[in-house]
Amino acid sequence: QVVLSRQYGSEGRFTFTSHTPGEHQICLHSNSTRMALFAGGKLRVHLDIQVGEHTNNYPEIAAKDKLTELQLRARQLLDQVEQIQKEQNYQRVRRG
């Protein structure tokens, strides 16, 4: 199942958040003949992949939901616990 399929120019940045749990594959390719001729056929890609609670922008969440510092910290701790549970479930399935 394709979750995201997009075309981009020769340079650019984009972010994507998957709302579907599980294993994901990232496939990249270039259809540029200029790149093959002038860059020696090389494609440079920088991937910055973040998973779990690290993907949350907590200052933005606090502003949007009008959370106190204590409420925000509680939200962060709950997210960490949820991430630990997901990792434990993943390890159980992997060993199973």
Short mmCIF file of N, CA, C and O in Angstrom, two decimals:
data_model
loop_
_atom_site.label_atom_id
_atom_site.label_comp_id
_atom_site.label_asym_id
_atom_site.label_seq_id
_atom_site.Cartn_x
_atom_site.Cartn_y
_atom_site.Cartn_z
N GLN A 1 0.84 -1.18 0.00
CA GLN A 1 0.00 0.00 0.00
C GLN A 1 0.89 1.24 0.00
O GLN A 1 1.76 1.39 0.83
N VAL A 2 0.67 2.12 -0.96
CA VAL A 2 1.43 3.35 -1.05
C VAL A 2 0.80 4.39 -0.13
O VAL A 2 -0.38 4.72 -0.26
N VAL A 3 1.59 4.89 0.83
CA VAL A 3 1.09 5.88 1.78
C VAL A 3 1.30 7.28 1.24
O VAL A 3 0.47 8.16 1.40
N LEU A 4 2.43 7.51 0.55
CA LEU A 4 2.75 8.82 -0.01
C LEU A 4 3.54 8.63 -1.29
O LEU A 4 4.49 7.85 -1.33
N SER A 5 3.15 9.32 -2.34
CA SER A 5 3.89 9.29 -3.59
C SER A 5 3.88 10.71 -4.15
O SER A 5 2.82 11.24 -4.47
N ARG A 6 5.07 11.31 -4.25
CA ARG A 6 5.16 12.69 -4.73
C ARG A 6 6.38 12.86 -5.62
O ARG A 6 7.35 12.15 -5.50
N GLN A 7 6.29 13.87 -6.49
CA GLN A 7 7.43 14.25 -7.32
C GLN A 7 7.93 15.60 -6.85
O GLN A 7 7.14 16.49 -6.52
N TYR A 8 9.25 15.76 -6.84
CA TYR A 8 9.87 17.00 -6.40
C TYR A 8 10.88 17.45 -7.43
O TYR A 8 11.33 16.66 -8.26
N GLY A 9 11.28 18.71 -7.34
CA GLY A 9 12.31 19.24 -8.22
C GLY A 9 13.67 18.68 -7.86
O GLY A 9 13.81 17.78 -7.04
N SER A 10 14.71 19.27 -8.47
CA SER A 10 16.05 18.76 -8.25
C SER A 10 16.54 19.03 -6.83
O SER A 10 17.42 18.34 -6.33
N GLU A 11 15.95 20.02 -6.14
CA GLU A 11 16.30 20.29 -4.75
C GLU A 11 15.03 20.62 -4.00
O GLU A 11 14.06 21.12 -4.57
N GLY A 12 15.04 20.35 -2.71
CA GLY A 12 13.88 20.70 -1.91
C GLY A 12 13.83 19.91 -0.63
O GLY A 12 14.60 18.99 -0.41
N ARG A 13 12.89 20.31 0.24
CA ARG A 13 12.69 19.63 1.52
C ARG A 13 11.21 19.36 1.67
O ARG A 13 10.38 20.10 1.18
N PHE A 14 10.91 18.27 2.36
CA PHE A 14 9.52 18.02 2.72
C PHE A 14 9.49 17.19 3.98
O PHE A 14 10.44 16.51 4.33
N THR A 15 8.38 17.30 4.69
CA THR A 15 8.18 16.48 5.88
C THR A 15 6.90 15.69 5.69
O THR A 15 5.99 16.10 4.98
N PHE A 16 6.86 14.55 6.33
CA PHE A 16 5.71 13.68 6.23
C PHE A 16 5.57 12.93 7.54
O PHE A 16 6.55 12.43 8.08
N THR A 17 4.37 12.88 8.06
CA THR A 17 4.09 12.13 9.28
C THR A 17 3.16 10.98 8.94
O THR A 17 2.08 11.19 8.41
N SER A 18 3.61 9.77 9.22
CA SER A 18 2.78 8.60 8.98
C SER A 18 1.88 8.38 10.18
O SER A 18 2.33 8.37 11.31
N HIS A 19 0.61 8.21 9.92
CA HIS A 19 -0.34 7.93 10.99
C HIS A 19 -0.68 6.44 11.05
O HIS A 19 -1.56 6.03 11.76
N THR A 20 0.06 5.65 10.26
CA THR A 20 -0.15 4.21 10.21
C THR A 20 1.04 3.52 10.86
O THR A 20 2.17 3.73 10.45
N PRO A 21 0.82 2.69 11.89
CA PRO A 21 1.94 2.00 12.52
C PRO A 21 2.48 0.88 11.63
O PRO A 21 1.82 0.46 10.69
N GLY A 22 3.67 0.41 11.93
CA GLY A 22 4.23 -0.73 11.21
C GLY A 22 5.48 -0.37 10.44
O GLY A 22 6.02 0.72 10.54
N GLU A 23 5.93 -1.31 9.65
CA GLU A 23 7.15 -1.14 8.87
C GLU A 23 6.85 -0.33 7.62
O GLU A 23 5.84 -0.54 6.95
N HIS A 24 7.74 0.60 7.30
CA HIS A 24 7.59 1.44 6.12
C HIS A 24 8.84 1.33 5.26
O HIS A 24 9.94 1.17 5.78
N GLN A 25 8.68 1.40 3.96
CA GLN A 25 9.80 1.42 3.03
C GLN A 25 9.83 2.77 2.33
O GLN A 25 8.78 3.31 1.97
N ILE A 26 11.03 3.30 2.13
CA ILE A 26 11.21 4.57 1.43
C ILE A 26 11.91 4.26 0.12
O ILE A 26 13.00 3.68 0.10
N CYS A 27 11.28 4.63 -0.98
CA CYS A 27 11.85 4.39 -2.31
C CYS A 27 12.08 5.74 -2.99
O CYS A 27 11.17 6.56 -3.07
N LEU A 28 13.29 5.95 -3.49
CA LEU A 28 13.64 7.20 -4.17
C LEU A 28 14.21 6.88 -5.54
O LEU A 28 14.94 5.91 -5.70
N HIS A 29 13.89 7.71 -6.52
CA HIS A 29 14.55 7.57 -7.81
C HIS A 29 14.52 8.91 -8.54
O HIS A 29 13.74 9.79 -8.22
N SER A 30 15.41 9.04 -9.50
CA SER A 30 15.50 10.26 -10.29
C SER A 30 15.23 9.91 -11.75
O SER A 30 15.71 8.91 -12.26
N ASN A 31 14.46 10.77 -12.39
CA ASN A 31 14.22 10.58 -13.82
C ASN A 31 14.92 11.65 -14.63
O ASN A 31 14.58 11.90 -15.77
N SER A 32 15.94 12.27 -14.05
CA SER A 32 16.66 13.36 -14.69
C SER A 32 17.82 12.82 -15.53
O SER A 32 18.71 12.16 -15.03
N THR A 33 17.81 13.14 -16.81
CA THR A 33 18.95 12.76 -17.66
C THR A 33 20.10 13.73 -17.44
O THR A 33 21.26 13.37 -17.59
N ARG A 34 19.80 14.99 -17.06
CA ARG A 34 20.86 15.97 -16.77
C ARG A 34 21.73 15.48 -15.62
O ARG A 34 22.94 15.61 -15.64
N MET A 35 21.10 14.91 -14.59
CA MET A 35 21.86 14.43 -13.45
C MET A 35 22.83 13.32 -13.88
O MET A 35 23.97 13.30 -13.48
N ALA A 36 22.37 12.45 -14.71
CA ALA A 36 23.22 11.33 -15.15
C ALA A 36 24.41 11.84 -15.96
O ALA A 36 25.51 11.31 -15.84
N LEU A 37 24.20 12.90 -16.75
CA LEU A 37 25.28 13.41 -17.61
C LEU A 37 26.26 14.28 -16.85
O LEU A 37 27.46 14.14 -17.00
N PHE A 38 25.77 15.20 -16.01
CA PHE A 38 26.63 16.21 -15.41
C PHE A 38 27.06 15.91 -13.97
O PHE A 38 28.01 16.47 -13.49
N ALA A 39 26.38 15.04 -13.30
CA ALA A 39 26.75 14.74 -11.91
C ALA A 39 27.35 13.35 -11.79
O ALA A 39 27.46 12.82 -10.69
N GLY A 40 27.69 12.75 -12.88
CA GLY A 40 28.30 11.42 -12.83
C GLY A 40 27.32 10.35 -12.38
O GLY A 40 27.72 9.30 -11.89
N GLY A 41 26.03 10.61 -12.54
CA GLY A 41 25.02 9.61 -12.19
C GLY A 41 24.81 9.44 -10.70
O GLY A 41 24.27 8.44 -10.27
N LYS A 42 25.24 10.43 -9.90
CA LYS A 42 25.09 10.32 -8.45
C LYS A 42 23.91 11.15 -7.97
O LYS A 42 23.65 12.23 -8.47
N LEU A 43 23.25 10.62 -6.98
CA LEU A 43 22.10 11.30 -6.38
C LEU A 43 22.38 11.44 -4.89
O LEU A 43 22.66 10.46 -4.21
N ARG A 44 22.36 12.68 -4.38
CA ARG A 44 22.61 12.91 -2.96
C ARG A 44 21.28 13.15 -2.25
O ARG A 44 20.52 14.02 -2.64
N VAL A 45 21.05 12.35 -1.21
CA VAL A 45 19.80 12.45 -0.45
C VAL A 45 20.14 12.48 1.03
O VAL A 45 20.97 11.68 1.50
N HIS A 46 19.53 13.40 1.75
CA HIS A 46 19.69 13.45 3.20
C HIS A 46 18.34 13.12 3.81
O HIS A 46 17.35 13.80 3.56
N LEU A 47 18.30 12.05 4.60
CA LEU A 47 17.06 11.65 5.28
C LEU A 47 17.21 11.91 6.77
O LEU A 47 18.18 11.49 7.38
N ASP A 48 16.25 12.60 7.33
CA ASP A 48 16.20 12.82 8.78
C ASP A 48 14.91 12.19 9.25
O ASP A 48 13.84 12.77 9.10
N ILE A 49 14.99 10.98 9.78
CA ILE A 49 13.80 10.23 10.16
C ILE A 49 13.67 10.26 11.69
O ILE A 49 14.60 9.91 12.41
N GLN A 50 12.52 10.71 12.15
CA GLN A 50 12.25 10.77 13.58
C GLN A 50 11.05 9.88 13.87
O GLN A 50 10.08 9.87 13.11
N VAL A 51 11.13 9.15 14.96
CA VAL A 51 10.02 8.26 15.33
C VAL A 51 9.63 8.50 16.77
O VAL A 51 10.40 9.02 17.57
N GLY A 52 8.42 8.11 17.10
CA GLY A 52 7.94 8.18 18.47
C GLY A 52 7.66 9.58 18.93
O GLY A 52 7.31 10.46 18.17
N GLU A 53 7.86 9.78 20.24
CA GLU A 53 7.51 11.06 20.84
C GLU A 53 8.42 12.18 20.36
O GLU A 53 8.09 13.35 20.52
N HIS A 54 9.57 11.85 19.75
CA HIS A 54 10.49 12.88 19.26
C HIS A 54 9.90 13.67 18.10
O HIS A 54 10.39 14.73 17.76
N THR A 55 8.86 13.15 17.48
CA THR A 55 8.26 13.84 16.34
C THR A 55 7.30 14.93 16.77
O THR A 55 6.88 15.73 15.94
N ASN A 56 6.94 14.97 18.04
CA ASN A 56 5.97 15.96 18.51
C ASN A 56 6.65 17.30 18.77
O ASN A 56 7.72 17.36 19.37
N ASN A 57 6.00 18.37 18.33
CA ASN A 57 6.47 19.72 18.59
C ASN A 57 5.76 20.21 19.84
O ASN A 57 4.69 20.80 19.77
N TYR A 58 6.37 19.96 21.01
CA TYR A 58 5.69 20.22 22.27
C TYR A 58 5.41 21.71 22.53
O TYR A 58 4.35 22.03 23.06
N PRO A 59 6.29 22.63 22.17
CA PRO A 59 5.93 24.04 22.35
C PRO A 59 4.68 24.42 21.55
O PRO A 59 3.82 25.16 22.02
N GLU A 60 4.56 23.86 20.34
CA GLU A 60 3.38 24.12 19.51
C GLU A 60 2.13 23.51 20.15
O GLU A 60 1.06 24.12 20.17
N ILE A 61 2.27 22.30 20.68
CA ILE A 61 1.14 21.63 21.35
C ILE A 61 0.70 22.45 22.56
O ILE A 61 -0.49 22.65 22.79
N ALA A 62 1.67 22.93 23.34
CA ALA A 62 1.35 23.71 24.55
C ALA A 62 0.60 24.99 24.19
O ALA A 62 -0.37 25.36 24.85
N ALA A 63 1.04 25.67 23.14
CA ALA A 63 0.39 26.92 22.73
C ALA A 63 -1.02 26.65 22.22
O ALA A 63 -1.96 27.37 22.56
N LYS A 64 -1.15 25.60 21.40
CA LYS A 64 -2.46 25.31 20.79
C LYS A 64 -3.48 24.88 21.83
O LYS A 64 -4.62 25.33 21.83
N ASP A 65 -3.06 24.01 22.75
CA ASP A 65 -3.99 23.47 23.75
C ASP A 65 -3.99 24.26 25.05
O ASP A 65 -4.66 23.88 26.01
N LYS A 66 -3.19 25.36 25.10
CA LYS A 66 -3.11 26.21 26.29
C LYS A 66 -2.77 25.39 27.54
O LYS A 66 -3.47 25.45 28.56
N LEU A 67 -1.70 24.62 27.45
CA LEU A 67 -1.29 23.75 28.55
C LEU A 67 -0.31 24.47 29.47
O LEU A 67 0.52 25.25 29.03
N THR A 68 -0.41 24.17 30.77
CA THR A 68 0.59 24.66 31.71
C THR A 68 1.86 23.83 31.53
O THR A 68 1.85 22.78 30.87
N GLU A 69 2.94 24.26 32.16
CA GLU A 69 4.20 23.51 32.04
C GLU A 69 4.05 22.10 32.61
O GLU A 69 4.56 21.13 32.04
N LEU A 70 3.32 21.97 33.72
CA LEU A 70 3.11 20.66 34.33
C LEU A 70 2.26 19.76 33.42
O LEU A 70 2.57 18.58 33.23
N GLN A 71 1.21 20.33 32.82
CA GLN A 71 0.37 19.55 31.90
C GLN A 71 1.17 19.10 30.68
O GLN A 71 1.03 17.98 30.21
N LEU A 72 2.03 19.98 30.19
CA LEU A 72 2.86 19.64 29.02
C LEU A 72 3.83 18.52 29.37
O LEU A 72 3.99 17.58 28.60
N ARG A 73 4.45 18.58 30.54
CA ARG A 73 5.38 17.53 30.96
C ARG A 73 4.65 16.19 31.11
O ARG A 73 5.18 15.15 30.72
N ALA A 74 3.43 16.24 31.65
CA ALA A 74 2.64 15.01 31.77
C ALA A 74 2.35 14.43 30.39
O ALA A 74 2.43 13.21 30.19
N ARG A 75 2.03 15.28 29.43
CA ARG A 75 1.79 14.83 28.05
C ARG A 75 3.04 14.17 27.48
O ARG A 75 2.96 13.12 26.85
N GLN A 76 4.20 14.77 27.72
CA GLN A 76 5.45 14.20 27.22
C GLN A 76 5.71 12.82 27.85
O GLN A 76 6.11 11.89 27.15
N LEU A 77 5.48 12.71 29.15
CA LEU A 77 5.71 11.43 29.83
C LEU A 77 4.76 10.35 29.31
O LEU A 77 5.16 9.20 29.11
N LEU A 78 3.50 10.71 29.09
CA LEU A 78 2.54 9.74 28.53
C LEU A 78 2.97 9.28 27.14
O LEU A 78 2.87 8.10 26.80
N ASP A 79 3.46 10.21 26.34
CA ASP A 79 3.94 9.85 25.00
C ASP A 79 5.14 8.91 25.09
O ASP A 79 5.26 7.96 24.31
N GLN A 80 6.03 9.15 26.06
CA GLN A 80 7.19 8.27 26.23
C GLN A 80 6.77 6.87 26.65
O GLN A 80 7.30 5.88 26.14
N VAL A 81 5.81 6.79 27.57
CA VAL A 81 5.31 5.48 28.01
C VAL A 81 4.68 4.74 26.83
O VAL A 81 4.91 3.54 26.64
N GLU A 82 3.89 5.45 26.04
CA GLU A 82 3.26 4.83 24.86
C GLU A 82 4.30 4.31 23.88
O GLU A 82 4.18 3.22 23.33
N GLN A 83 5.38 5.08 23.69
CA GLN A 83 6.44 4.65 22.78
C GLN A 83 7.15 3.42 23.31
O GLN A 83 7.48 2.50 22.56
N ILE A 84 7.38 3.34 24.62
CA ILE A 84 8.02 2.17 25.22
C ILE A 84 7.14 0.94 25.04
O ILE A 84 7.62 -0.14 24.70
N GLN A 85 5.82 1.10 25.23
CA GLN A 85 4.89 -0.01 25.03
C GLN A 85 4.92 -0.50 23.59
O GLN A 85 4.93 -1.70 23.33
N LYS A 86 4.95 0.43 22.64
CA LYS A 86 5.00 0.04 21.22
C LYS A 86 6.27 -0.72 20.92
O LYS A 86 6.25 -1.71 20.19
N GLU A 87 7.39 -0.26 21.47
CA GLU A 87 8.67 -0.94 21.23
C GLU A 87 8.66 -2.34 21.84
O GLU A 87 9.13 -3.29 21.23
N GLN A 88 8.09 -2.48 23.04
CA GLN A 88 8.01 -3.81 23.66
C GLN A 88 7.13 -4.75 22.85
O GLN A 88 7.48 -5.91 22.65
N ASN A 89 6.01 -4.25 22.36
CA ASN A 89 5.12 -5.08 21.53
C ASN A 89 5.83 -5.50 20.24
O ASN A 89 5.74 -6.64 19.79
N TYR A 90 6.59 -4.57 19.65
CA TYR A 90 7.32 -4.86 18.43
C TYR A 90 8.36 -5.96 18.69
O TYR A 90 8.49 -6.90 17.91
N GLN A 91 9.08 -5.85 19.81
CA GLN A 91 10.09 -6.87 20.14
C GLN A 91 9.45 -8.23 20.38
O GLN A 91 10.01 -9.25 19.98
N ARG A 92 8.28 -8.24 21.03
CA ARG A 92 7.57 -9.53 21.25
C ARG A 92 7.21 -10.18 19.93
O ARG A 92 7.38 -11.37 19.73
N VAL A 93 6.67 -9.40 19.01
CA VAL A 93 6.26 -9.93 17.71
C VAL A 93 7.48 -10.41 16.93
O VAL A 93 7.46 -11.45 16.28
N ARG A 94 8.56 -9.66 17.00
CA ARG A 94 9.79 -10.01 16.28
C ARG A 94 10.37 -11.32 16.77
O ARG A 94 10.88 -12.12 16.00
N ARG A 95 10.31 -11.55 18.07
CA ARG A 95 10.86 -12.79 18.65
C ARG A 95 9.94 -13.98 18.44
O ARG A 95 10.39 -15.10 18.38
N GLY A 96 8.61 -13.66 18.37
CA GLY A 96 7.59 -14.70 18.31
C GLY A 96 7.74 -15.65 17.20
O GLY A 96 7.59 -16.80 17.20
#
